[in-house]
mmCIF file with all atom_site columns, C-alpha atoms and ligand atoms in Angstrom:
data_model
loop_
_atom_site.group_PDB
_atom_site.id
_atom_site.type_symbol
_atom_site.label_atom_id
_atom_site.label_alt_id
_atom_site.label_comp_id
_atom_site.label_asym_id
_atom_site.label_entity_id
_atom_site.label_seq_id
_atom_site.pdbx_PDB_ins_code
_atom_site.Cartn_x
_atom_site.Cartn_y
_atom_site.Cartn_z
_atom_site.occupancy
_atom_site.B_iso_or_equiv
_atom_site.pdbx_formal_charge
_atom_site.auth_seq_id
_atom_site.auth_comp_id
_atom_site.auth_asym_id
_atom_site.auth_atom_id
_atom_site.pdbx_PDB_model_num
ATOM   1   C CA  . VAL Y 1 1   ? 56.996 -14.843 105.670 1.00 97.00 ? 113 VAL Y CA  1
ATOM   2   C CA  . ARG Y 1 2   ? 57.823 -17.532 103.158 1.00 97.00 ? 114 ARG Y CA  1
ATOM   3   C CA  . ARG Y 1 3   ? 58.525 -21.289 103.489 1.00 97.00 ? 115 ARG Y CA  1
ATOM   4   C CA  . ALA Y 1 4   ? 62.298 -21.889 102.926 1.00 97.00 ? 116 ALA Y CA  1
ATOM   5   C CA  . ARG Y 1 5   ? 63.452 -23.661 99.694  1.00 96.00 ? 117 ARG Y CA  1
ATOM   6   C CA  . ARG Y 1 6   ? 66.809 -25.468 99.206  1.00 96.00 ? 118 ARG Y CA  1
ATOM   7   C CA  . GLU Y 1 7   ? 68.786 -22.540 98.190  1.00 96.00 ? 119 GLU Y CA  1
ATOM   8   C CA  . ASP Y 1 8   ? 68.000 -21.045 101.645 1.00 97.00 ? 120 ASP Y CA  1
ATOM   9   C CA  . ALA Y 1 9   ? 70.567 -23.504 103.036 1.00 98.00 ? 121 ALA Y CA  1
ATOM   10  C CA  . LEU Y 1 10  ? 73.503 -21.450 103.311 1.00 97.00 ? 122 LEU Y CA  1
ATOM   11  C CA  . ALA Y 1 11  ? 71.299 -18.318 105.024 1.00 98.00 ? 123 ALA Y CA  1
ATOM   12  C CA  . LEU Y 1 12  ? 69.918 -20.919 107.514 1.00 98.00 ? 124 LEU Y CA  1
ATOM   13  C CA  . VAL Y 1 13  ? 73.605 -21.945 108.440 1.00 97.00 ? 125 VAL Y CA  1
ATOM   14  C CA  . ARG Y 1 14  ? 74.330 -18.270 109.098 1.00 97.00 ? 126 ARG Y CA  1
ATOM   15  C CA  . LEU Y 1 15  ? 71.446 -17.776 111.209 1.00 97.00 ? 127 LEU Y CA  1
ATOM   16  C CA  . ARG Y 1 16  ? 72.287 -20.910 113.018 1.00 97.00 ? 128 ARG Y CA  1
ATOM   17  C CA  . SER Y 1 17  ? 75.733 -19.475 113.759 1.00 96.00 ? 129 SER Y CA  1
ATOM   18  C CA  . THR Y 1 18  ? 74.229 -16.196 115.253 1.00 95.00 ? 130 THR Y CA  1
ATOM   19  C CA  . MET Y 1 19  ? 72.077 -18.501 117.477 1.00 95.00 ? 131 MET Y CA  1
ATOM   20  C CA  . VAL Y 1 20  ? 74.950 -20.479 118.606 1.00 94.00 ? 132 VAL Y CA  1
ATOM   21  C CA  . GLU Y 1 21  ? 76.845 -17.370 119.545 1.00 92.00 ? 133 GLU Y CA  1
ATOM   22  C CA  . ALA Y 1 22  ? 73.647 -15.735 121.247 1.00 91.00 ? 134 ALA Y CA  1
ATOM   23  C CA  . MET Y 1 23  ? 73.783 -18.939 123.457 1.00 89.00 ? 135 MET Y CA  1
ATOM   24  C CA  . GLY Y 1 24  ? 77.435 -18.295 124.460 1.00 90.00 ? 136 GLY Y CA  1
ATOM   25  C CA  . LEU Y 1 25  ? 78.883 -20.989 122.506 1.00 90.00 ? 137 LEU Y CA  1
ATOM   26  C CA  . ALA Y 1 26  ? 81.748 -20.821 120.184 1.00 87.00 ? 138 ALA Y CA  1
ATOM   27  C CA  . SER Y 1 27  ? 80.771 -21.147 116.647 1.00 83.00 ? 139 SER Y CA  1
ATOM   28  C CA  . GLY Y 1 28  ? 84.238 -21.514 115.372 1.00 88.00 ? 140 GLY Y CA  1
ATOM   29  C CA  . GLY Y 1 29  ? 85.913 -20.054 112.343 1.00 86.00 ? 141 GLY Y CA  1
ATOM   30  C CA  . PRO Y 1 30  ? 84.557 -19.762 108.506 1.00 86.00 ? 142 PRO Y CA  1
ATOM   31  C CA  . ASP Y 1 31  ? 86.167 -23.119 107.722 1.00 90.00 ? 143 ASP Y CA  1
ATOM   32  C CA  . ASP Y 1 32  ? 84.807 -25.035 110.907 1.00 94.00 ? 144 ASP Y CA  1
ATOM   33  C CA  . PRO Y 1 33  ? 83.654 -28.440 109.353 1.00 96.00 ? 145 PRO Y CA  1
ATOM   34  C CA  . TRP Y 1 34  ? 80.004 -28.112 111.234 1.00 97.00 ? 146 TRP Y CA  1
ATOM   35  C CA  . LEU Y 1 35  ? 79.179 -25.186 109.023 1.00 97.00 ? 147 LEU Y CA  1
ATOM   36  C CA  . ALA Y 1 36  ? 79.515 -27.418 105.613 1.00 97.00 ? 148 ALA Y CA  1
ATOM   37  C CA  . ALA Y 1 37  ? 77.920 -30.249 107.382 1.00 98.00 ? 149 ALA Y CA  1
ATOM   38  C CA  . ALA Y 1 38  ? 75.014 -28.304 108.530 1.00 98.00 ? 150 ALA Y CA  1
ATOM   39  C CA  . GLU Y 1 39  ? 74.603 -26.789 104.954 1.00 97.00 ? 151 GLU Y CA  1
ATOM   40  C CA  . THR Y 1 40  ? 74.412 -30.341 103.573 1.00 97.00 ? 152 THR Y CA  1
ATOM   41  C CA  . TRP Y 1 41  ? 71.812 -31.256 106.274 1.00 97.00 ? 153 TRP Y CA  1
ATOM   42  C CA  . PHE Y 1 42  ? 69.576 -28.200 105.455 1.00 98.00 ? 154 PHE Y CA  1
ATOM   43  C CA  . ARG Y 1 43  ? 69.812 -28.802 101.819 1.00 97.00 ? 155 ARG Y CA  1
ATOM   44  C CA  . ASP Y 1 44  ? 68.737 -32.330 102.130 1.00 96.00 ? 156 ASP Y CA  1
ATOM   45  C CA  . LYS Y 1 45  ? 65.777 -31.615 104.316 1.00 96.00 ? 157 LYS Y CA  1
ATOM   46  C CA  . LEU Y 1 46  ? 64.704 -28.623 102.529 1.00 95.00 ? 158 LEU Y CA  1
ATOM   47  C CA  . GLY Y 1 47  ? 64.519 -30.635 99.342  1.00 88.00 ? 159 GLY Y CA  1
ATOM   48  C CA  . SER Y 1 48  ? 62.368 -33.447 100.725 1.00 83.00 ? 160 SER Y CA  1
ATOM   49  C CA  . ALA Y 1 49  ? 58.903 -32.352 101.558 1.00 76.00 ? 161 ALA Y CA  1
ATOM   50  C CA  . GLY Y 1 50  ? 56.866 -33.961 104.567 1.00 82.00 ? 162 GLY Y CA  1
ATOM   51  C CA  . ALA Y 1 51  ? 58.799 -34.076 107.961 1.00 94.00 ? 163 ALA Y CA  1
ATOM   52  C CA  . PHE Y 1 52  ? 60.818 -30.771 107.861 1.00 97.00 ? 164 PHE Y CA  1
ATOM   53  C CA  . ALA Y 1 53  ? 59.846 -27.150 107.321 1.00 97.00 ? 165 ALA Y CA  1
ATOM   54  C CA  . ALA Y 1 54  ? 61.503 -23.830 107.857 1.00 98.00 ? 166 ALA Y CA  1
ATOM   55  C CA  . PHE Y 1 55  ? 59.694 -20.390 107.678 1.00 98.00 ? 167 PHE Y CA  1
ATOM   56  C CA  . LEU Y 1 56  ? 61.872 -17.151 107.258 1.00 98.00 ? 168 LEU Y CA  1
ATOM   57  C CA  . VAL Y 1 57  ? 61.769 -13.491 106.657 1.00 98.00 ? 169 VAL Y CA  1
ATOM   58  C CA  . ASP Y 1 58  ? 63.601 -11.991 103.829 1.00 94.00 ? 170 ASP Y CA  1
ATOM   59  C CA  . ASP Y 1 59  ? 64.723 -8.355  104.010 1.00 94.00 ? 171 ASP Y CA  1
ATOM   60  C CA  . PRO Y 1 60  ? 65.235 -6.829  100.548 1.00 91.00 ? 172 PRO Y CA  1
ATOM   61  C CA  . ALA Y 1 61  ? 68.444 -5.425  101.279 1.00 93.00 ? 173 ALA Y CA  1
ATOM   62  C CA  . PHE Y 1 62  ? 69.996 -8.029  103.641 1.00 93.00 ? 174 PHE Y CA  1
ATOM   63  C CA  . GLY Y 1 63  ? 68.460 -11.323 102.707 1.00 96.00 ? 175 GLY Y CA  1
ATOM   64  C CA  . VAL Y 1 64  ? 67.153 -13.738 105.245 1.00 98.00 ? 176 VAL Y CA  1
ATOM   65  C CA  . VAL Y 1 65  ? 66.930 -12.187 108.655 1.00 98.00 ? 177 VAL Y CA  1
ATOM   66  C CA  . SER Y 1 66  ? 64.882 -14.438 110.750 1.00 98.00 ? 178 SER Y CA  1
ATOM   67  C CA  . VAL Y 1 67  ? 63.893 -18.314 110.762 1.00 98.00 ? 179 VAL Y CA  1
ATOM   68  C CA  . ALA Y 1 68  ? 62.180 -21.096 112.668 1.00 98.00 ? 180 ALA Y CA  1
ATOM   69  C CA  . CYS Y 1 69  ? 62.510 -24.520 111.798 1.00 98.00 ? 181 CYS Y CA  1
ATOM   70  C CA  . GLY Y 1 70  ? 60.281 -27.628 112.737 1.00 98.00 ? 182 GLY Y CA  1
ATOM   71  C CA  . ILE Y 1 71  ? 60.673 -31.239 112.311 1.00 97.00 ? 183 ILE Y CA  1
ATOM   72  C CA  . CYS Y 1 72  ? 58.305 -34.091 112.829 1.00 96.00 ? 184 CYS Y CA  1
ATOM   73  C CA  . ASP Y 1 73  ? 59.537 -37.024 115.151 1.00 93.00 ? 185 ASP Y CA  1
ATOM   74  C CA  . SER Y 1 74  ? 57.670 -40.326 115.540 1.00 93.00 ? 186 SER Y CA  1
ATOM   75  C CA  . ARG Y 1 75  ? 56.992 -41.888 118.725 1.00 92.00 ? 187 ARG Y CA  1
ATOM   76  C CA  . PRO Y 1 76  ? 54.729 -44.762 119.675 1.00 94.00 ? 188 PRO Y CA  1
ATOM   77  C CA  . PRO Y 1 77  ? 51.093 -43.658 120.155 1.00 92.00 ? 189 PRO Y CA  1
ATOM   78  C CA  . GLY Y 1 78  ? 49.928 -42.925 123.727 1.00 89.00 ? 190 GLY Y CA  1
ATOM   79  C CA  . PRO Y 1 79  ? 46.757 -41.639 125.773 1.00 88.00 ? 191 PRO Y CA  1
ATOM   80  C CA  . ARG Y 1 80  ? 47.642 -37.925 124.545 1.00 81.00 ? 192 ARG Y CA  1
ATOM   81  C CA  . GLY Y 1 81  ? 47.987 -38.778 121.093 1.00 83.00 ? 193 GLY Y CA  1
ATOM   82  C CA  . LEU Y 1 82  ? 47.031 -41.453 118.688 1.00 89.00 ? 194 LEU Y CA  1
ATOM   83  C CA  . SER Y 1 83  ? 49.407 -40.541 115.761 1.00 90.00 ? 195 SER Y CA  1
ATOM   84  C CA  . GLY Y 1 84  ? 52.329 -40.445 118.130 1.00 93.00 ? 196 GLY Y CA  1
ATOM   85  C CA  . VAL Y 1 85  ? 53.901 -37.869 115.851 1.00 94.00 ? 197 VAL Y CA  1
ATOM   86  C CA  . ARG Y 1 86  ? 55.399 -34.895 117.805 1.00 94.00 ? 198 ARG Y CA  1
ATOM   87  C CA  . GLY Y 1 87  ? 56.703 -31.608 116.402 1.00 96.00 ? 199 GLY Y CA  1
ATOM   88  C CA  . GLN Y 1 88  ? 60.093 -30.082 117.632 1.00 97.00 ? 200 GLN Y CA  1
ATOM   89  C CA  . ILE Y 1 89  ? 60.868 -26.653 117.064 1.00 98.00 ? 201 ILE Y CA  1
ATOM   90  C CA  . PHE Y 1 90  ? 64.537 -25.521 116.650 1.00 97.00 ? 202 PHE Y CA  1
ATOM   91  C CA  . ASN Y 1 91  ? 66.616 -22.891 115.204 1.00 97.00 ? 203 ASN Y CA  1
ATOM   92  C CA  . VAL Y 1 92  ? 64.695 -19.936 116.112 1.00 97.00 ? 204 VAL Y CA  1
ATOM   93  C CA  . VAL Y 1 93  ? 66.698 -16.988 115.322 1.00 97.00 ? 205 VAL Y CA  1
ATOM   94  C CA  . THR Y 1 94  ? 66.564 -13.178 114.119 1.00 97.00 ? 206 THR Y CA  1
ATOM   95  C CA  . GLU Y 1 95  ? 69.690 -11.254 113.134 1.00 97.00 ? 207 GLU Y CA  1
ATOM   96  C CA  . VAL Y 1 96  ? 70.620 -8.647  115.903 1.00 95.00 ? 208 VAL Y CA  1
ATOM   97  C CA  . ASP Y 1 97  ? 69.575 -5.605  113.865 1.00 95.00 ? 209 ASP Y CA  1
ATOM   98  C CA  . HIS Y 1 98  ? 66.226 -6.811  112.934 1.00 97.00 ? 210 HIS Y CA  1
ATOM   99  C CA  . ARG Y 1 99  ? 64.953 -8.089  116.429 1.00 97.00 ? 211 ARG Y CA  1
ATOM   100 C CA  . ARG Y 1 100 ? 61.845 -6.496  117.980 1.00 96.00 ? 212 ARG Y CA  1
ATOM   101 C CA  . ARG Y 1 101 ? 59.844 -6.227  114.993 1.00 97.00 ? 213 ARG Y CA  1
ATOM   102 C CA  . GLY Y 1 102 ? 57.963 -9.296  115.000 1.00 98.00 ? 214 GLY Y CA  1
ATOM   103 C CA  . CYS Y 1 103 ? 59.914 -11.557 112.784 1.00 98.00 ? 215 CYS Y CA  1
ATOM   104 C CA  . ALA Y 1 104 ? 60.106 -14.613 115.090 1.00 98.00 ? 216 ALA Y CA  1
ATOM   105 C CA  . ARG Y 1 105 ? 56.663 -14.350 115.968 1.00 98.00 ? 217 ARG Y CA  1
ATOM   106 C CA  . ALA Y 1 106 ? 55.379 -14.389 112.447 1.00 98.00 ? 218 ALA Y CA  1
ATOM   107 C CA  . CYS Y 1 107 ? 58.045 -17.271 111.365 1.00 98.00 ? 219 CYS Y CA  1
ATOM   108 C CA  . LEU Y 1 108 ? 56.561 -19.185 114.576 1.00 98.00 ? 220 LEU Y CA  1
ATOM   109 C CA  . ASP Y 1 109 ? 53.089 -18.443 113.425 1.00 98.00 ? 221 ASP Y CA  1
ATOM   110 C CA  . ALA Y 1 110 ? 53.666 -19.915 109.887 1.00 98.00 ? 222 ALA Y CA  1
ATOM   111 C CA  . LEU Y 1 111 ? 55.441 -22.922 111.367 1.00 98.00 ? 223 LEU Y CA  1
ATOM   112 C CA  . LEU Y 1 112 ? 52.457 -23.665 113.912 1.00 98.00 ? 224 LEU Y CA  1
ATOM   113 C CA  . THR Y 1 113 ? 50.103 -23.395 111.093 1.00 98.00 ? 225 THR Y CA  1
ATOM   114 C CA  . TRP Y 1 114 ? 52.156 -25.928 108.937 1.00 97.00 ? 226 TRP Y CA  1
ATOM   115 C CA  . PHE Y 1 115 ? 52.237 -28.204 111.972 1.00 97.00 ? 227 PHE Y CA  1
ATOM   116 C CA  . ALA Y 1 116 ? 48.404 -28.207 112.377 1.00 97.00 ? 228 ALA Y CA  1
ATOM   117 C CA  . ARG Y 1 117 ? 47.212 -28.250 108.625 1.00 97.00 ? 229 ARG Y CA  1
ATOM   118 C CA  . ASP Y 1 118 ? 50.148 -30.228 106.827 1.00 96.00 ? 230 ASP Y CA  1
ATOM   119 C CA  . THR Y 1 119 ? 50.975 -32.772 109.301 1.00 95.00 ? 231 THR Y CA  1
ATOM   120 C CA  . SER Y 1 120 ? 49.760 -35.170 111.783 1.00 93.00 ? 232 SER Y CA  1
ATOM   121 C CA  . VAL Y 1 121 ? 51.519 -33.599 114.771 1.00 94.00 ? 233 VAL Y CA  1
ATOM   122 C CA  . GLU Y 1 122 ? 49.555 -33.341 117.951 1.00 92.00 ? 234 GLU Y CA  1
ATOM   123 C CA  . ILE Y 1 123 ? 52.112 -32.032 120.482 1.00 93.00 ? 235 ILE Y CA  1
ATOM   124 C CA  . VAL Y 1 124 ? 54.806 -29.300 119.703 1.00 96.00 ? 236 VAL Y CA  1
ATOM   125 C CA  . GLU Y 1 125 ? 58.003 -29.023 121.858 1.00 95.00 ? 237 GLU Y CA  1
ATOM   126 C CA  . LEU Y 1 126 ? 61.009 -26.926 122.162 1.00 95.00 ? 238 LEU Y CA  1
ATOM   127 C CA  . THR Y 1 127 ? 63.772 -25.539 124.397 1.00 92.00 ? 239 THR Y CA  1
ATOM   128 C CA  . ALA Y 1 128 ? 63.347 -22.009 125.370 1.00 89.00 ? 240 ALA Y CA  1
ATOM   129 C CA  . THR Y 1 129 ? 66.342 -19.847 126.050 1.00 83.00 ? 241 THR Y CA  1
ATOM   130 C CA  . GLY Y 1 130 ? 65.663 -17.014 128.454 1.00 83.00 ? 242 GLY Y CA  1
ATOM   131 C CA  . VAL Y 1 131 ? 65.121 -14.527 125.921 1.00 88.00 ? 243 VAL Y CA  1
ATOM   132 C CA  . GLY Y 1 132 ? 62.679 -16.737 123.955 1.00 90.00 ? 244 GLY Y CA  1
ATOM   133 C CA  . HIS Y 1 133 ? 60.564 -17.769 127.087 1.00 93.00 ? 245 HIS Y CA  1
ATOM   134 C CA  . GLY Y 1 134 ? 57.900 -14.862 126.947 1.00 94.00 ? 246 GLY Y CA  1
ATOM   135 C CA  . LEU Y 1 135 ? 57.443 -15.307 122.956 1.00 96.00 ? 247 LEU Y CA  1
ATOM   136 C CA  . TYR Y 1 136 ? 56.833 -19.033 123.394 1.00 97.00 ? 248 TYR Y CA  1
ATOM   137 C CA  . GLU Y 1 137 ? 54.383 -18.656 126.340 1.00 96.00 ? 249 GLU Y CA  1
ATOM   138 C CA  . SER Y 1 138 ? 52.457 -15.992 124.337 1.00 97.00 ? 250 SER Y CA  1
ATOM   139 C CA  . LEU Y 1 139 ? 51.983 -18.388 121.743 1.00 97.00 ? 251 LEU Y CA  1
ATOM   140 C CA  . GLY Y 1 140 ? 50.772 -21.202 124.238 1.00 97.00 ? 252 GLY Y CA  1
ATOM   141 C CA  . PHE Y 1 141 ? 53.614 -23.065 125.179 1.00 97.00 ? 253 PHE Y CA  1
ATOM   142 C CA  . ARG Y 1 142 ? 53.937 -23.927 128.907 1.00 95.00 ? 254 ARG Y CA  1
ATOM   143 C CA  . ALA Y 1 143 ? 56.659 -25.324 130.799 1.00 93.00 ? 255 ALA Y CA  1
ATOM   144 C CA  . ARG Y 1 144 ? 56.583 -29.210 131.489 1.00 89.00 ? 256 ARG Y CA  1
ATOM   145 C CA  . GLY Y 1 145 ? 56.807 -30.815 134.604 1.00 87.00 ? 257 GLY Y CA  1
ATOM   146 C CA  . HIS Y 1 146 ? 59.760 -33.099 133.611 1.00 87.00 ? 258 HIS Y CA  1
ATOM   147 C CA  . PRO Y 1 147 ? 62.640 -31.046 132.692 1.00 86.00 ? 259 PRO Y CA  1
ATOM   148 C CA  . MET Y 1 148 ? 64.853 -32.259 129.734 1.00 87.00 ? 260 MET Y CA  1
ATOM   149 C CA  . MET Y 1 149 ? 68.007 -34.095 130.587 1.00 92.00 ? 261 MET Y CA  1
ATOM   150 C CA  . ARG Y 1 150 ? 71.058 -34.474 128.459 1.00 91.00 ? 262 ARG Y CA  1
ATOM   151 C CA  . MET Y 1 151 ? 74.732 -36.268 128.301 1.00 96.00 ? 263 MET Y CA  1
ATOM   152 C CA  . SER Y 1 152 ? 77.119 -36.500 125.638 1.00 94.00 ? 264 SER Y CA  1
ATOM   153 C CA  . ILE Y 1 153 ? 78.384 -39.747 124.260 1.00 96.00 ? 265 ILE Y CA  1
ATOM   154 C CA  . SER Y 1 154 ? 82.319 -39.718 124.086 1.00 95.00 ? 266 SER Y CA  1
ATOM   155 C CA  . ARG Y 1 155 ? 83.630 -41.910 120.980 1.00 93.00 ? 267 ARG Y CA  1
HETATM 156 C C1  . LIG J 2 .   ? 64.468 -14.722 120.748 1.00 58.62 ? 7   LIG J C1  1
HETATM 157 C C2  . LIG J 2 .   ? 64.489 -14.243 119.286 1.00 58.62 ? 7   LIG J C2  1
HETATM 158 C C3  . LIG J 2 .   ? 64.487 -15.275 118.078 1.00 58.62 ? 7   LIG J C3  1
HETATM 159 C C4  . LIG J 2 .   ? 63.397 -13.215 119.153 1.00 58.62 ? 7   LIG J C4  1
HETATM 160 O O1  . LIG J 2 .   ? 63.374 -12.725 117.732 1.00 58.62 ? 7   LIG J O1  1
HETATM 161 P P1  . LIG J 2 .   ? 62.484 -11.251 117.244 1.00 58.62 ? 7   LIG J P1  1
HETATM 162 O O2  . LIG J 2 .   ? 62.371 -11.390 115.934 1.00 58.62 ? 7   LIG J O2  1
HETATM 163 O O3  . LIG J 2 .   ? 63.209 -10.133 118.073 1.00 58.62 ? 7   LIG J O3  1
HETATM 164 O O4  . LIG J 2 .   ? 61.383 -11.592 118.031 1.00 58.62 ? 7   LIG J O4  1
HETATM 165 P P2  . LIG J 2 .   ? 59.825 -10.872 117.889 1.00 58.62 ? 7   LIG J P2  1
HETATM 166 O O5  . LIG J 2 .   ? 60.078 -9.244  117.447 1.00 58.62 ? 7   LIG J O5  1
HETATM 167 O O6  . LIG J 2 .   ? 59.053 -11.585 117.026 1.00 58.62 ? 7   LIG J O6  1
HETATM 168 O O7  . LIG J 2 .   ? 59.306 -10.747 119.204 1.00 58.62 ? 7   LIG J O7  1
HETATM 169 C C5  . LIG J 2 .   ? 58.233 -11.414 119.673 1.00 58.62 ? 7   LIG J C5  1
HETATM 170 C C6  . LIG J 2 .   ? 58.196 -11.469 121.341 1.00 58.62 ? 7   LIG J C6  1
HETATM 171 O O8  . LIG J 2 .   ? 59.263 -12.102 121.653 1.00 58.62 ? 7   LIG J O8  1
HETATM 172 C C7  . LIG J 2 .   ? 59.541 -11.366 122.957 1.00 58.62 ? 7   LIG J C7  1
HETATM 173 N N1  . LIG J 2 .   ? 61.173 -10.693 122.898 1.00 58.62 ? 7   LIG J N1  1
HETATM 174 C C8  . LIG J 2 .   ? 61.517 -10.481 121.842 1.00 58.62 ? 7   LIG J C8  1
HETATM 175 N N2  . LIG J 2 .   ? 62.988 -10.135 122.207 1.00 58.62 ? 7   LIG J N2  1
HETATM 176 C C9  . LIG J 2 .   ? 62.803 -10.021 123.601 1.00 58.62 ? 7   LIG J C9  1
HETATM 177 C C10 . LIG J 2 .   ? 64.145 -9.669  124.481 1.00 58.62 ? 7   LIG J C10 1
HETATM 178 N N3  . LIG J 2 .   ? 65.301 -9.259  123.937 1.00 58.62 ? 7   LIG J N3  1
HETATM 179 N N4  . LIG J 2 .   ? 63.537 -9.497  125.584 1.00 58.62 ? 7   LIG J N4  1
HETATM 180 C C11 . LIG J 2 .   ? 62.316 -9.976  126.153 1.00 58.62 ? 7   LIG J C11 1
HETATM 181 N N5  . LIG J 2 .   ? 61.580 -10.528 125.222 1.00 58.62 ? 7   LIG J N5  1
HETATM 182 C C12 . LIG J 2 .   ? 61.570 -10.455 124.034 1.00 58.62 ? 7   LIG J C12 1
HETATM 183 C C13 . LIG J 2 .   ? 58.513 -10.321 122.954 1.00 58.62 ? 7   LIG J C13 1
HETATM 184 O O9  . LIG J 2 .   ? 57.580 -10.725 124.166 1.00 58.62 ? 7   LIG J O9  1
HETATM 185 C C14 . LIG J 2 .   ? 58.103 -10.133 121.931 1.00 58.62 ? 7   LIG J C14 1
HETATM 186 O O10 . LIG J 2 .   ? 56.781 -9.789  121.950 1.00 58.62 ? 7   LIG J O10 1
HETATM 187 P P3  . LIG J 2 .   ? 56.043 -8.389  121.427 1.00 58.62 ? 7   LIG J P3  1
HETATM 188 O O11 . LIG J 2 .   ? 56.065 -8.515  120.151 1.00 58.62 ? 7   LIG J O11 1
HETATM 189 O O12 . LIG J 2 .   ? 54.876 -8.402  122.429 1.00 58.62 ? 7   LIG J O12 1
HETATM 190 O O13 . LIG J 2 .   ? 57.178 -7.495  121.901 1.00 58.62 ? 7   LIG J O13 1
HETATM 191 C C15 . LIG J 2 .   ? 65.759 -13.352 118.796 1.00 58.62 ? 7   LIG J C15 1
HETATM 192 O O14 . LIG J 2 .   ? 65.853 -12.478 120.132 1.00 58.62 ? 7   LIG J O14 1
HETATM 193 C C16 . LIG J 2 .   ? 67.149 -14.004 118.784 1.00 58.62 ? 7   LIG J C16 1
HETATM 194 O O15 . LIG J 2 .   ? 67.384 -14.597 117.758 1.00 58.62 ? 7   LIG J O15 1
HETATM 195 N N6  . LIG J 2 .   ? 67.684 -14.356 120.071 1.00 58.62 ? 7   LIG J N6  1
HETATM 196 C C17 . LIG J 2 .   ? 68.931 -15.220 119.918 1.00 58.62 ? 7   LIG J C17 1
HETATM 197 C C18 . LIG J 2 .   ? 68.817 -16.728 119.390 1.00 58.62 ? 7   LIG J C18 1
HETATM 198 C C19 . LIG J 2 .   ? 67.805 -17.360 120.458 1.00 58.62 ? 7   LIG J C19 1
HETATM 199 O O16 . LIG J 2 .   ? 68.052 -17.209 121.619 1.00 58.62 ? 7   LIG J O16 1
HETATM 200 N N7  . LIG J 2 .   ? 66.973 -18.216 119.940 1.00 58.62 ? 7   LIG J N7  1
HETATM 201 C C20 . LIG J 2 .   ? 66.235 -19.198 120.760 1.00 58.62 ? 7   LIG J C20 1
HETATM 202 C C21 . LIG J 2 .   ? 65.109 -18.836 121.101 1.00 58.62 ? 7   LIG J C21 1
HETATM 203 S S1  . LIG J 2 .   ? 64.639 -20.225 121.968 1.00 58.62 ? 7   LIG J S1  1
#
């Protein structure tokens, strides 16, 4: 496992496509505008140390096969945390042929170590898909009483 660098931006977009498809959403064709926008986003975040990190597994033959990303999000301090900084985990995905070999667990372990050692994060949150649930529980994550709600803003 190693920390992702700016040059890994394209691989992170490829893995994001794999995740989008695994979630049953259409990822669009190879020219879909979200791909270039996501590559710019990853390149930008990977170039600025501090609030964002991604840890990945490289296969010598295939390239990057697994990744977990995390970002720090500042909220006002509260009784459960004086720093107010929360960690959000997202884009946790392993290429199909490389699953069940411990790649996602290794990436998440490295990411959680980064949150603990290199940030002031006190709470880490994520949205779990069915297949990720057992993995997250085994790492110590628990479902909250308040489910996440979502709406889209149309412009
Ligand atoms: C979820 C996912 C990231 C796991 O990646 P992985 O590299 O295969 O995971 P690991 O090999 O590190 O497995 C870790 C644990 O996850 C669980 N797990 C992994 N695949 C599983 C599956 N298909 N069904 C049930 N549990 C599974 C197991 O508990 C496993 O523990 P073990 O090591 O004791 O067997 C991968 O299946 C994936 O990319 N899925 C599609 C994308 C997705 O849903 N991502 C979001 C997750 S919230």
